[in-house]
Amino acid sequence: MSSKDHNAENGVKRREAIAIAATALGSLIAAAMVRSEAAPKKAVLRPPGALLGSDFSAACIRCFQCGSVCPSQCIQFRSLSDGLTEAYTPYIEPREIACILCMKCTEICPTDALTPITNDPEVIATEVKMGTAWVNEGLCYSFNDRICGVCYYACPYPDEALRLGEGARPYINEDACVGCGNCERACIHLPQAVRIEPASEVPS
Amino acid sequence: MNIMRRLCQWGAIAIILLLPLISRGGALYQAFGPGATHVKSLATPWEYFLYKSYAFSFGRFDDPVALSDQFNGGYWSITLFGVTISDPLALLGHALAGLTIHWPLLVGALMPIIIAVLMGRVFCGWICPVNTILELNAKFRRWLERKLIHIRLPTALAPLQSRYLVLLAGIIISTIAGVGIFGFILPYVGLVRDWHLVVYGGAFGFGVLFMVVLMAIELVAAPRLWCRSLCPTGLVLGLLGRKRLFGIKPHPSRDCLQGCHLCAKVCPVGVDPINQLKTEECMMCNACVTQCPSDVITLGLTTGQAKRHSHSVTALSIAFALVFLAGSSFEAKSHHIKGLPHYGYLENYPQTPTFELQATIAPYDIIVVTYLLEGLDKSLAATPDDAMSYVTITNKETRKPYTGRLEIEFQPKNGSSATTRFFLEPLEETVYRSRVTLSANSYDMTLRILDEPQRQVTIHLDLSPGSNWWLIASALAAIGALSTVILLGVNRRHRPARPRTQ
């Protein structure tokens, strides 16, 4: 009787060991799948103060608080079809709605995914680097002898980040540009002649 | 006590449902300002409703906008009155994925941890919406058995220890993949996420689908499967609360009825309440307290020793994780229209939905904007299948546009013959413009840059109508796989005696 119990116990233990080993193996395979699909894709513009690249997807817990606190509702969320590492992380599509640099998202973020930044134009100018604007001179009206200059009036740091030259041609100061995307949103050319290159673009 | 618990459960659900509405309403209120008259014409009816409700509810306060910033989030991480509280598993996932501890997050998770240490799985029994829904589901199951079909539905009981495997799998995946995985698995997080996505007018995600599958399984084959045997949150909270001070306990002077043991039968998480008062599993759902015929079990401060009990482990949770991972590559996509023009063109001229696609092949940056000329109503369109593509190619090294020869080929995915357009130079400014007739299909749009430096890039152009057949298929596959696994993992020794149907 006791030997039977002993055998049963051994059987249970063996099943437990097998289950644990199988779980570990399965999880390793799954983790490898997640990692492999995280191959560099097109980078997206993150909210201000964001960590870059895989640091961001590790730090973000996908609580959606940045998006719901955003007064301009510019923060959108990626979907599962972008891969598990990217899924439900916040991003900004400046052509739809650009960031107004209110810094509320950085204050509410419960993790270090978004570093808190004070809502002060000078602090923002030095701390925020969401991306960098660049002007496509082939598309820009002003570079093609039609005076425009709309992006200049949209820029929160006019003459510092974006200055107008002769014929209202926009020139970006890449060091001063915070990458908020208001110029891209304002651009009247389609496709946009001024675009934000996200800072999270990690060279592959 | 039970009424209090019900109030807690439904109150928690109400708060969670309200939070995104308040946030969105607050944002709209801030955007349009108080007493705006133009909201109705500019916003969608849903936005107008949110704006009006917010203005009605909070407009009388001194600073209505600041109020909406005080309330945010969901179960995973919630901000109430400006204080952020996070789920302990969010903390765990974050710590494992980044191999760091973020102190504000730890502080935010302290309150749930302390509550769990003092009271165990009280979150499960009193707040978690999944438990609320699945309790109702189980009730419905009993009603079905007794009143409608008069047959006992199969009762597969997966071993309680499966939860350890789910937790183990979560820990391994979070650490190695560098992504906190728990938020994707937990249905109470998924439900809140989906509600948020619905309120903000985007997609609906995996959460609702997962929940529906879970409800179907629990209804048909395995009652209380998730909360008993799979939920890693329940496990962590239970482990934290093994030495809890508050919980179920026997009344000091009352005795059980001879051979009753009703408490063990009604317990949704497989606890034998009168013998194991301090288990990890108990979630203080009150079922045993209310059912006990002689009022032996009560809720209150507890003393005494925890007892452990052993069950076997099956591969159920592994299969569950794998099924989840297989299913997660699908999701209900919203009709994302990228590259929207500005100045509210979308609202004013909805007849030209636009896709914007981008490709980078060094040194070129390529942007393709495609208009479907059919508009919103294909049957009314004069040119229903015509698509206009504007292609801009920029040499990012010289920051100059490419203006040489270009060939564009649209190769349908179904193998039909390709449509090719050849350009000597851009048609207007620096934009190549091609108008081709493309029926609903998926296309590989190949751009061949024929002048130096020569490059070729293929962009996927999806003009196929959205269909959700794979959603249904994946749901069915998940149900099938899970049912198989559950039936394989049935632990028949622990099948409880059920009340007779007649």
XYZ file of C-alpha atoms in Angstrom:
706
model
C 0.000 0.000 0.000
C 2.718 2.366 1.008
C 4.819 1.422 -2.002
C 1.819 2.164 -4.216
C 1.528 5.618 -2.649
C 5.209 6.068 -3.163
C 4.900 5.194 -6.826
C 1.972 7.524 -7.257
C 3.929 10.304 -5.652
C 6.860 9.646 -7.941
C 4.513 9.735 -10.898
C 3.136 13.085 -9.780
C 6.626 14.419 -9.324
C 7.667 13.213 -12.740
C 4.628 14.820 -14.322
C 5.356 18.056 -12.515
C 8.956 18.021 -13.690
C 7.885 17.307 -17.259
C 5.304 20.075 -17.157
C 7.784 22.585 -15.790
C 10.419 21.620 -18.335
C 7.895 21.780 -21.161
C 6.690 25.185 -19.975
C 10.222 26.495 -19.821
C 10.971 25.171 -23.273
C 7.739 26.515 -24.718
C 8.347 29.918 -23.188
C 11.873 30.002 -24.552
C 10.541 29.250 -28.027
C 7.824 31.862 -27.622
C 10.336 34.413 -26.384
C 12.563 33.665 -29.343
C 9.559 34.181 -31.629
C 8.799 37.531 -30.005
C 12.411 38.598 -30.315
C 12.736 37.558 -33.920
C 9.621 39.412 -34.992
C 11.021 42.504 -33.275
C 13.317 43.013 -36.248
C 13.713 46.709 -36.962
C 10.673 48.094 -38.691
C 9.806 51.637 -39.519
C 10.380 53.665 -36.389
C 7.516 55.682 -35.010
C 7.415 59.005 -33.261
C 7.130 58.428 -29.516
C 5.672 60.874 -27.005
C 8.118 63.374 -25.492
C 10.710 62.137 -23.027
C 10.475 58.571 -24.309
C 13.221 56.015 -24.076
C 14.475 54.814 -27.430
C 14.106 51.538 -29.244
C 13.747 48.313 -27.281
C 14.284 50.138 -23.977
C 10.929 51.768 -24.547
C 9.013 48.580 -25.276
C 10.571 47.010 -22.180
C 9.686 49.925 -19.940
C 6.177 50.624 -21.217
C 3.520 48.636 -19.349
C 0.789 49.600 -21.860
C -1.485 51.226 -19.302
C -2.799 53.777 -21.849
C -2.620 56.618 -19.346
C -0.461 58.837 -21.579
C -3.049 58.589 -24.327
C -6.000 59.353 -22.125
C -4.348 62.311 -20.399
C -3.242 63.850 -23.710
C -5.335 67.002 -24.234
C -4.760 67.165 -27.975
C -5.409 63.391 -28.281
C -2.370 63.041 -30.484
C -1.107 59.891 -28.770
C -2.273 56.759 -30.534
C -1.492 53.135 -29.800
C 0.079 50.557 -32.021
C -1.777 47.344 -32.666
C -0.924 43.698 -32.197
C -0.229 43.416 -35.904
C 2.891 45.522 -35.311
C 4.292 42.691 -33.202
C 4.216 41.910 -29.506
C 7.136 44.184 -28.693
C 5.370 47.131 -30.280
C 1.753 46.287 -29.501
C -0.173 48.907 -27.527
C 2.802 51.217 -27.179
C 2.045 54.911 -27.693
C 3.047 56.787 -30.805
C 2.222 60.033 -32.528
C 1.244 60.471 -36.148
C 2.079 64.147 -36.568
C 0.200 64.531 -39.850
C -2.997 63.624 -38.056
C -2.496 65.459 -34.780
C 0.823 66.873 -33.638
C 2.113 67.072 -30.078
C 1.400 70.344 -28.313
C 4.272 69.790 -25.866
C 2.143 70.018 -22.711
C 4.193 67.270 -20.995
C 1.175 65.799 -19.208
C 1.982 62.327 -20.524
C 5.473 62.452 -19.052
C 4.063 63.375 -15.668
C 1.456 60.618 -15.548
C 3.599 57.774 -16.889
C 3.914 55.258 -14.027
C 7.148 53.828 -15.407
C 10.380 55.258 -16.749
C 9.168 54.858 -20.334
C 8.467 58.588 -20.412
C 10.875 60.688 -18.350
C 9.074 63.464 -16.459
C 9.714 66.876 -17.979
C 8.545 70.212 -16.591
C 6.129 72.151 -18.727
C 8.470 75.070 -19.331
C 9.418 76.081 -22.894
C 13.100 76.365 -22.045
C 13.227 73.003 -20.301
C 11.291 71.430 -23.143
C 13.685 72.905 -25.693
C 16.623 71.215 -24.026
C 15.057 67.970 -22.747
C 12.653 66.908 -25.492
C 14.014 65.232 -28.599
C 11.193 63.258 -30.155
C 12.707 63.496 -33.593
C 14.089 65.916 -36.106
C 12.283 67.666 -38.902
C 13.738 67.645 -42.367
C 12.572 69.520 -45.412
C 12.186 67.708 -48.682
C 13.346 70.456 -50.981
C 11.942 68.777 -54.042
C 8.429 68.931 -52.666
C 8.449 72.157 -50.689
C 6.539 74.947 -52.426
C 8.968 77.610 -51.251
C 11.907 75.750 -52.767
C 9.954 75.570 -56.018
C 9.366 79.288 -56.385
C 5.963 79.367 -54.740
C 6.162 81.210 -51.446
C 4.521 79.324 -48.567
C 6.132 79.367 -45.103
C 3.230 77.735 -43.282
C 5.543 75.476 -41.270
C 7.283 78.476 -39.769
C 4.067 79.731 -38.238
C 3.275 76.294 -36.827
C 6.659 75.826 -35.185
C 6.664 76.334 -31.391
C 10.291 77.481 -31.565
C 10.297 79.810 -34.604
C 13.703 81.201 -35.597
C 15.377 78.729 -33.263
C 14.314 75.374 -34.638
C 12.959 76.552 -37.967
C 13.871 79.770 -39.702
C 12.680 81.157 -42.994
C 15.213 82.138 -45.595
C 14.812 83.893 -48.892
C 11.477 83.201 -50.560
C 10.085 81.778 -47.294
C 12.284 78.705 -47.641
C 12.316 76.748 -44.355
C 15.633 75.757 -42.824
C 15.741 73.425 -39.843
C 18.213 73.788 -37.017
C 18.528 70.126 -36.154
C 19.899 70.785 -32.677
C 17.049 73.061 -31.659
C 14.233 71.035 -33.248
C 12.323 69.026 -30.622
C 10.443 66.979 -33.204
C 6.920 67.866 -32.123
C 5.650 67.562 -35.686
C 3.573 70.735 -35.864
C 5.382 71.720 -39.079
C 4.513 68.365 -40.649
C 0.887 68.764 -39.663
C 0.759 72.290 -41.014
C 2.463 71.575 -44.333
C 0.003 72.232 -47.125
C 1.795 70.029 -49.625
C 0.738 66.441 -50.038
C 2.744 64.348 -49.456
C 4.201 66.507 -46.740
C 7.353 68.363 -47.704
C 8.525 68.630 -44.117
C 8.645 65.473 -42.089
C 9.765 64.290 -38.702
C 12.419 61.633 -38.572
C 11.721 59.858 -35.264
C 14.510 59.841 -32.718
C 13.683 56.237 -31.943
C 15.038 55.250 -35.312
C 17.760 52.886 -34.239
C 20.223 51.959 -36.964
C 19.844 48.276 -37.682
C -21.531 41.263 3.294
C -22.463 39.809 -0.037
C -24.329 42.963 -1.009
C -21.210 44.971 -0.194
C -19.182 42.685 -2.388
C -21.616 43.054 -5.281
C -21.514 46.830 -4.890
C -17.714 46.702 -4.929
C -17.633 44.568 -8.049
C -20.082 46.602 -10.067
C -18.725 49.871 -8.723
C -15.257 48.882 -9.898
C -16.608 48.037 -13.326
C -18.516 51.323 -13.474
C -15.428 53.326 -12.511
C -13.287 51.576 -15.082
C -15.913 52.152 -17.776
C -16.202 55.798 -16.820
C -12.489 56.646 -16.709
C -11.773 56.709 -20.468
C -15.042 58.573 -21.038
C -13.981 61.220 -18.531
C -10.509 61.479 -20.052
C -11.790 61.805 -23.585
C -14.571 64.176 -22.572
C -12.035 66.283 -20.700
C -9.780 66.437 -23.722
C -12.684 67.492 -25.936
C -13.774 70.032 -23.337
C -10.285 71.455 -23.348
C -10.121 71.475 -27.132
C -13.456 73.189 -27.716
C -13.781 75.222 -24.553
C -16.788 75.732 -22.319
C -20.109 76.510 -23.909
C -18.861 75.972 -27.438
C -21.607 75.993 -30.036
C -19.613 74.594 -32.935
C -18.928 71.177 -31.411
C -21.915 69.558 -33.048
C -20.826 70.518 -36.535
C -17.143 69.691 -36.091
C -17.148 66.567 -33.951
C -18.648 63.164 -34.493
C -21.912 62.430 -32.642
C -19.993 60.286 -30.170
C -17.529 63.104 -29.455
C -20.378 65.570 -29.169
C -22.061 63.296 -26.637
C -18.832 63.004 -24.618
C -18.282 66.746 -24.730
C -21.823 67.496 -23.618
C -21.741 64.914 -20.839
C -18.452 66.225 -19.562
C -19.624 69.827 -19.693
C -22.808 68.848 -17.868
C -21.050 66.821 -15.184
C -17.925 68.827 -14.508
C -18.540 72.211 -16.098
C -19.571 73.714 -12.779
C -16.181 73.098 -11.163
C -13.531 75.807 -11.002
C -11.058 73.998 -13.211
C -12.971 71.340 -15.148
C -10.013 70.348 -17.325
C -7.598 69.698 -14.458
C -10.203 67.350 -13.035
C -9.969 64.959 -15.960
C -6.209 64.708 -15.414
C -6.809 63.354 -11.911
C -8.612 60.266 -13.167
C -6.995 57.971 -15.672
C -6.172 54.472 -16.683
C -7.547 51.066 -15.752
C -6.795 48.062 -13.570
C -3.281 47.751 -14.900
C -2.324 51.221 -13.739
C -4.873 53.669 -12.483
C -4.737 57.305 -11.455
C -7.362 58.323 -8.925
C -7.293 61.799 -7.427
C -3.839 62.224 -8.925
C -2.391 59.125 -7.232
C -1.156 56.386 -9.525
C -1.626 52.784 -8.414
C -0.181 49.969 -10.497
C -0.709 46.238 -10.685
C 2.003 44.160 -8.943
C 2.315 42.110 -12.119
C 2.942 45.287 -14.105
C 5.792 45.947 -11.712
C 7.046 42.374 -12.140
C 6.858 42.498 -15.929
C 8.534 45.883 -16.057
C 11.318 44.786 -13.723
C 11.975 41.605 -15.718
C 11.757 43.152 -19.158
C 14.148 45.997 -18.448
C 16.003 44.304 -15.571
C 15.508 47.477 -13.571
C 13.292 48.595 -10.744
C 11.582 51.899 -11.256
C 10.913 53.269 -7.802
C 7.787 55.322 -8.596
C 6.256 52.196 -10.113
C 7.182 50.192 -7.024
C 5.599 52.819 -4.809
C 2.523 52.745 -7.025
C 2.317 48.963 -6.675
C 2.783 49.050 -2.897
C -0.856 49.569 -2.069
C -2.115 46.472 -3.895
C 0.800 44.495 -2.454
C -0.006 45.571 1.107
C -3.678 44.791 0.606
C -2.715 41.366 -0.738
C -0.428 40.711 2.220
C -3.199 41.590 4.643
C -6.180 40.154 2.822
C -4.964 37.784 0.094
C -6.879 37.612 -3.153
C -9.438 40.182 -2.160
C -8.890 41.927 -5.525
C -10.074 38.783 -7.299
C -13.249 38.338 -5.327
C -14.234 41.934 -4.867
C -12.929 43.995 -7.769
C -11.722 41.972 -10.753
C -14.293 42.282 -13.574
C -13.284 38.935 -15.038
C -14.308 37.198 -11.828
C -17.576 39.121 -11.835
C -18.319 38.083 -15.379
C -17.225 34.489 -14.879
C -19.279 34.201 -11.692
C -22.325 35.163 -13.697
C -21.173 32.750 -16.377
C -21.034 29.945 -13.820
C -24.475 30.897 -12.554
C -25.789 30.770 -16.089
C -24.188 27.361 -16.485
C -25.954 26.056 -13.400
C -29.224 27.509 -14.606
C -28.715 25.833 -17.976
C -28.030 22.491 -16.304
C -31.016 22.592 -14.003
C -33.700 24.410 -15.907
C -33.021 24.110 -19.571
C -31.099 21.075 -20.727
C -31.360 18.832 -17.650
C -27.974 17.327 -18.433
C -24.831 17.731 -16.434
C -22.296 19.570 -18.538
C -18.748 18.208 -18.439
C -16.709 19.501 -15.546
C -13.027 19.462 -16.327
C -10.947 20.686 -13.452
C -7.468 21.720 -14.425
C -5.035 21.402 -11.547
C -4.516 24.488 -9.427
C -0.780 24.324 -9.962
C -1.184 25.234 -13.632
C -1.005 28.808 -12.443
C 2.618 28.327 -11.526
C 3.336 27.306 -15.086
C 1.583 30.384 -16.455
C 3.606 32.541 -14.100
C 6.793 30.712 -15.029
C 6.094 31.108 -18.736
C 5.343 34.801 -18.202
C 8.556 35.345 -16.303
C 10.676 33.586 -18.907
C 9.064 35.356 -21.864
C 9.174 38.768 -20.165
C 12.835 38.419 -19.319
C 14.063 37.045 -22.607
C 11.823 38.903 -25.016
C 12.262 42.178 -23.149
C 8.529 42.857 -23.042
C 6.324 42.614 -19.979
C 4.041 39.870 -21.247
C 1.515 39.692 -18.412
C -0.513 42.620 -19.642
C -1.197 40.765 -22.872
C -2.420 37.588 -21.207
C -4.561 38.894 -18.366
C -8.157 39.267 -19.490
C -8.993 42.025 -17.031
C -6.246 44.116 -18.598
C -7.367 43.208 -22.088
C -10.972 44.150 -21.422
C -10.011 47.594 -20.137
C -7.653 48.075 -23.056
C -10.388 47.210 -25.515
C -12.819 49.572 -23.848
C -10.224 52.314 -24.056
C -9.693 51.578 -27.738
C -13.434 51.651 -28.337
C -13.848 54.995 -26.551
C -10.989 56.475 -28.512
C -12.445 55.182 -31.754
C -9.597 52.943 -32.778
C -9.463 49.205 -33.096
C -10.709 46.573 -30.779
C -7.959 44.294 -29.676
C -7.520 40.775 -28.489
C -9.062 41.216 -25.047
C -12.749 40.825 -25.859
C -12.099 37.848 -28.105
C -10.030 36.201 -25.389
C -12.773 36.813 -22.856
C -15.470 35.396 -25.111
C -13.423 32.273 -25.725
C -12.826 31.933 -22.017
C -16.526 32.304 -21.244
C -17.419 29.710 -23.856
C -14.940 27.236 -22.443
C -16.057 27.799 -18.890
C -19.668 27.490 -19.893
C -19.262 24.253 -21.781
C -16.392 22.334 -20.313
C -14.453 23.797 -17.431
C -16.195 26.034 -14.895
C -13.984 28.699 -13.274
C -10.984 27.566 -15.271
C -9.254 30.932 -15.397
C -9.600 32.062 -11.793
C -8.900 28.598 -10.355
C -6.123 27.321 -12.460
C -4.597 29.887 -14.786
C -4.596 33.447 -13.506
C -1.057 34.547 -12.580
C -2.355 37.633 -10.775
C -4.445 35.454 -8.499
C -1.393 33.316 -7.791
C 0.866 36.256 -6.962
C -1.740 37.940 -4.773
C -2.481 34.625 -3.065
C 1.182 33.931 -2.392
C 1.596 37.421 -0.977
C -1.379 36.796 1.292
C -0.424 33.380 2.648
C -0.047 34.816 6.121
C -2.982 37.170 5.761
C -4.791 38.635 8.714
C -8.223 38.827 7.141
C -10.171 36.035 5.537
C -12.635 33.217 6.062
C -12.581 31.455 9.431
C -14.737 28.991 11.344
C -17.062 30.285 14.000
C -15.580 29.341 17.373
C -18.702 27.821 18.882
C -20.750 26.470 15.966
C -20.356 22.989 14.522
C -20.779 21.627 11.029
C -23.749 19.503 10.096
C -22.878 15.838 9.860
C -21.424 15.059 6.404
C -22.342 18.440 4.963
C -19.237 19.827 3.273
C -21.320 22.109 1.093
C -18.651 24.814 1.394
C -16.131 22.746 -0.551
C -18.687 22.081 -3.261
C -19.620 25.707 -3.831
C -16.081 27.072 -3.688
C -15.244 28.378 -7.162
C -11.497 27.998 -6.695
C -11.443 24.507 -5.261
C -10.743 25.299 -1.629
C -12.021 23.127 1.201
C -12.852 26.092 3.423
C -13.422 24.358 6.698
C -10.135 22.456 6.562
C -7.858 24.860 4.702
C -8.547 28.331 5.884
C -5.345 29.963 4.716
C -4.765 28.776 1.205
C -3.409 30.850 -1.641
C -6.589 30.177 -3.561
C -9.300 31.737 -1.420
C -10.483 34.981 -2.969
C -13.039 35.862 -0.338
C -15.905 35.558 -2.736
C -18.253 34.744 0.130
C -19.764 31.710 -1.593
C -19.078 29.392 1.348
C -20.147 32.010 3.881
C -23.521 32.523 2.303
C -24.128 28.846 1.509
C -23.161 27.364 4.842
C -26.382 25.973 6.368
C -25.166 26.319 9.951
C -23.253 29.591 9.593
C -19.977 28.014 10.599
C -17.822 29.984 8.172
C -17.465 33.729 8.614
C -15.295 36.479 7.190
C -13.034 38.250 9.631
C -9.625 38.415 11.243
C -7.909 35.061 11.061
C -5.378 33.163 13.090
C -4.031 29.668 12.515
C -1.706 27.758 10.287
C -1.665 27.604 6.544
C -2.006 24.173 5.048
C -0.605 23.129 1.726
C -2.144 20.559 -0.475
C -0.801 18.884 -3.514
C -2.242 18.365 -6.957
C -0.757 17.119 -10.128
C 0.285 19.420 -12.929
C -0.615 19.110 -16.591
C 0.697 20.818 -19.656
C -2.494 22.811 -19.869
C -0.956 26.163 -19.197
C 1.770 25.684 -21.736
C -0.805 24.911 -24.347
C -2.757 27.908 -23.168
C 0.248 30.166 -23.573
C 0.991 28.716 -26.998
C -2.604 29.084 -28.130
C -2.496 32.653 -26.925
C 0.708 33.350 -28.798
C -0.668 31.762 -31.936
C -3.832 33.769 -31.638
C -2.081 36.992 -30.860
C -0.720 37.385 -34.334
C -4.250 38.195 -35.374
C -6.270 41.125 -34.354
C -9.248 43.073 -35.456
C -7.836 45.907 -37.440
C -9.599 49.185 -37.527
C -9.930 50.927 -40.811
C -6.762 52.900 -40.428
C -6.487 55.671 -42.900
C -3.023 57.103 -42.789
C -1.691 60.201 -44.368
C -4.773 62.219 -43.707
C -4.623 65.710 -45.067
C -4.852 68.540 -42.591
C -7.391 71.247 -41.955
C -10.118 68.704 -41.355
C -10.120 67.422 -44.927
C -11.157 64.023 -43.693
C -14.347 65.388 -42.240
C -15.059 67.697 -45.149
C -14.037 65.537 -48.071
C -14.475 61.938 -46.996
C -14.724 60.787 -50.605
C -10.976 60.324 -50.977
C -9.631 57.870 -48.432
C -5.903 57.860 -48.672
C -3.229 55.351 -47.895
C 0.268 56.473 -47.246
C 3.063 54.002 -47.479
C 6.697 54.600 -46.848
C 9.776 52.636 -47.717
C 13.418 53.305 -47.145
C 16.113 51.772 -49.283
C 19.432 53.478 -48.901
C 19.964 56.117 -50.083
C 16.333 56.645 -51.019
C 13.319 57.530 -48.955
C 10.152 56.641 -50.830
C 6.657 57.857 -50.083
C 3.626 56.501 -51.880
C 0.277 58.185 -51.397
C -2.596 56.279 -52.921
C -6.077 57.641 -53.445
C -8.872 55.245 -54.093
C -11.016 57.234 -56.447
C -14.083 55.165 -55.724
C -14.895 57.180 -52.639
C -16.963 55.811 -49.822
C -19.730 54.335 -51.942
C -18.236 52.156 -54.604
C -21.520 51.593 -56.428
C -21.911 55.306 -57.095
C -18.387 55.824 -58.353
C -17.779 56.456 -62.049
C -14.334 54.834 -61.801
C -14.818 52.308 -59.036
C -11.511 50.503 -59.188
C -9.178 53.334 -60.036
C -6.326 54.087 -57.696
C -4.149 57.140 -58.056
C -0.662 56.786 -56.668
C 1.656 59.685 -56.049
C 5.240 58.567 -55.650
C 7.969 60.771 -54.265
C 11.540 59.534 -54.087
C 14.150 61.476 -52.176
C 17.832 60.785 -52.022
C 18.427 61.217 -48.335
C 22.181 61.567 -48.709
C 21.976 64.557 -50.979
C 18.551 65.638 -49.681
C 17.497 66.019 -53.296
C 14.535 64.456 -55.022
C 15.079 61.734 -57.570
C 13.814 62.857 -60.962
C 15.056 60.115 -63.275
C 13.429 57.098 -64.874
C 11.067 55.011 -62.795
C 9.051 51.888 -63.399
C 6.102 50.985 -61.200
C 4.657 47.507 -61.279
C 1.472 46.401 -59.545
C 1.607 42.628 -59.127
C -1.632 41.187 -57.722
C -1.112 38.598 -54.997
C -3.598 36.230 -56.591
C -1.245 35.696 -59.505
C -3.042 37.707 -62.177
C -0.951 39.593 -64.660
C 0.850 42.670 -63.489
C 0.181 46.264 -64.490
C 3.293 48.260 -65.262
C 3.809 51.969 -65.690
C 7.013 53.545 -66.940
C 8.055 57.150 -66.344
C 10.892 59.100 -67.930
C 10.573 61.840 -65.355
C 8.137 63.034 -62.702
C 4.879 64.378 -64.040
C 4.513 67.319 -61.736
C 7.209 68.933 -59.608
C 8.979 65.862 -58.254
C 5.992 63.559 -57.967
C 5.391 60.539 -60.170
C 1.698 60.061 -60.699
C 0.146 56.829 -61.851
C -3.518 56.067 -62.255
C -4.282 52.401 -62.640
C -7.356 50.260 -62.329
C -6.881 47.971 -59.374
C -9.648 45.737 -58.182
C -9.955 44.747 -54.547
C -6.894 42.633 -53.896
C -3.489 42.683 -52.332
C -0.723 44.034 -54.502
C 3.017 44.065 -54.471
C 3.895 47.490 -55.719
C 7.429 47.290 -57.084
C 9.296 50.503 -57.744
C 12.319 50.210 -59.990
C 14.605 53.201 -59.891
C 16.406 52.937 -63.211
C 18.968 55.748 -62.988
C 22.020 55.758 -60.736
C 22.084 54.654 -58.011
C 19.720 51.894 -59.128
C 17.443 50.403 -56.534
C 14.345 48.303 -56.421
C 11.855 48.165 -53.614
C 8.566 46.355 -53.166
C 5.787 47.862 -51.118
C 2.752 45.938 -50.006
C -0.456 47.621 -51.072
C -3.552 46.140 -49.485
C -6.789 47.050 -51.248
C -8.631 43.938 -50.158
C -11.868 44.498 -48.292
C -11.592 43.960 -44.575
C -12.867 40.610 -43.455
C -12.983 39.012 -40.073
C -13.142 35.371 -41.087
C -9.774 34.686 -39.474
C -11.066 36.155 -36.234
C -13.798 33.564 -36.132
C -11.401 30.877 -37.321
C -8.835 31.683 -34.651
C -11.526 31.797 -31.977
C -12.769 28.373 -33.057
C -9.235 27.022 -33.218
C -8.522 28.367 -29.740
C -11.700 26.842 -28.356
C -10.928 23.530 -30.003
C -7.332 23.427 -28.837
C -8.218 24.434 -25.312
C -11.077 21.968 -25.047
C -8.780 19.179 -26.199
C -6.141 20.174 -23.719
C -8.647 20.469 -20.913
C -10.135 17.083 -21.670
C -6.652 15.601 -21.705
C -5.806 17.323 -18.460
C -8.958 16.356 -16.593
C -8.143 15.272 -13.120
C -11.002 12.924 -12.489
C -10.168 12.250 -8.885
C -11.120 15.799 -7.988
C -14.447 15.861 -9.733
C -16.853 17.063 -7.083
C -20.264 15.593 -6.569
C -22.822 17.884 -8.102
C -26.406 18.409 -7.063
C -28.755 16.156 -8.948
C -30.636 17.710 -11.779
C -34.117 16.593 -10.776
